[in-house]
Structure formats: C-alpha cells, structure tokens
Coordinates of C-alpha atoms in Angstrom, one line a residue:
M1 CA 39.6 18.3 11.9
T2 CA 36.7 16.0 11.3
S3 CA 33.2 17.3 11.1
R4 CA 30.4 16.4 13.4
V5 CA 28.7 14.4 10.7
D6 CA 32.0 12.5 10.0
R7 CA 32.3 11.6 13.7
Y8 CA 28.6 10.5 13.8
L9 CA 29.0 8.3 10.7
A10 CA 32.2 6.8 12.2
H11 CA 30.3 6.1 15.4
L12 CA 27.5 4.3 13.4
D13 CA 30.1 2.3 11.5
A14 CA 31.8 1.2 14.8
L15 CA 28.4 0.2 16.2
S16 CA 27.5 -1.9 13.1
G17 CA 30.9 -3.5 12.9
G18 CA 31.3 -2.2 9.4
A19 CA 28.1 -4.0 8.2
E20 CA 26.0 -2.5 5.4
P21 CA 23.6 0.1 6.9
E22 CA 20.0 -0.7 7.4
L23 CA 16.9 1.2 8.4
C24 CA 14.9 -0.3 11.1
I25 CA 11.7 1.4 12.4
S26 CA 9.9 -0.2 15.3
V27 CA 6.5 1.0 16.3
R28 CA 4.6 -0.2 19.3
S29 CA 1.1 1.1 18.9
K30 CA -2.4 -0.1 18.8
D31 CA -3.3 2.7 16.5
P32 CA -2.9 1.3 12.9
S33 CA -2.6 4.8 11.4
W34 CA 1.2 4.6 11.8
A35 CA 1.1 2.1 8.9
I36 CA -0.1 4.8 6.6
V37 CA 2.9 6.9 7.5
A38 CA 5.2 3.9 6.9
G39 CA 3.4 3.3 3.6
N40 CA 4.1 6.9 2.5
V41 CA 7.8 6.5 3.5
A42 CA 7.9 3.2 1.6
Q43 CA 6.9 4.9 -1.6
R44 CA 10.1 6.9 -1.3
L45 CA 12.4 4.2 -0.1
A46 CA 13.0 0.9 -1.9
G47 CA 12.9 -2.2 0.2
L48 CA 11.1 -0.9 3.3
F49 CA 9.0 -3.6 4.9
P50 CA 8.2 -4.7 8.4
I51 CA 10.2 -7.6 9.8
H52 CA 10.3 -9.6 13.0
D53 CA 13.4 -9.6 15.3
V54 CA 14.2 -13.2 14.3
E55 CA 14.0 -12.3 10.6
R56 CA 16.5 -9.4 11.2
Q57 CA 18.8 -12.0 12.8
Y58 CA 18.4 -14.4 9.9
I59 CA 19.1 -11.6 7.4
R60 CA 22.3 -10.7 9.2
E61 CA 23.5 -14.3 9.3
H62 CA 22.4 -15.4 5.8
G63 CA 21.9 -12.2 3.8
L64 CA 18.8 -10.6 2.3
D65 CA 18.5 -12.7 -0.9
P66 CA 17.8 -16.0 0.9
F67 CA 15.3 -14.3 3.1
I68 CA 13.4 -12.7 0.2
Q69 CA 12.9 -16.3 -1.3
F70 CA 10.6 -17.2 1.6
D71 CA 6.9 -17.2 0.9
W72 CA 5.7 -14.1 2.8
D73 CA 3.8 -10.9 2.3
C74 CA 6.4 -8.2 2.8
Y75 CA 3.8 -5.5 3.4
D76 CA 1.5 -7.4 5.9
V77 CA 2.3 -5.8 9.2
A78 CA 0.3 -8.5 11.1
R79 CA 1.9 -11.5 9.4
P80 CA 3.7 -14.2 11.4
S81 CA 7.5 -14.6 11.1
A82 CA 8.7 -16.1 7.8
V83 CA 11.6 -17.8 9.5

C-alpha cells in the first residue's frame, strides 16, 4: 500500500508531466515587507529569484542555462522581464 506522501508526489509528477520540480512563489501585495521573507528563504535555498510568467515559459521551453545568460538582476523584484 502506498503512503499518502507517495500518492501526493505521484500526483505532482503527473501534473508536471515528469518535468523537474520547481518552486514558484507568487505574491500580490503592495506591502514590500514580503520581500524580506523571500530574502530569508533565499538564503536557505539556492536559485530562488522572482521571475515573470513569460520568463517561466521561456525557461520551460529553452532551459534555465540560456535564461541565466540574459542581462538581468535576478534579485530585483521590480525589474522588467528579461525575455
């Protein structure tokens, strides 16, 4: 019998189509203090940075490496899209 965790992970795998997992946090707030929290989380997680929806689509289609090569500030939460 599979565990609840195994069933949940299988469900996530089915949703992603087997793609590599990603963490996406979306915050819609006029209060900039949420960025402090994200900054604290970023210290514990490698590669956490805010991206636009169109950038997420680009990464899925072309991979992370080509996206990283663009000239952009990965920690500027108010920046325009790099794509």
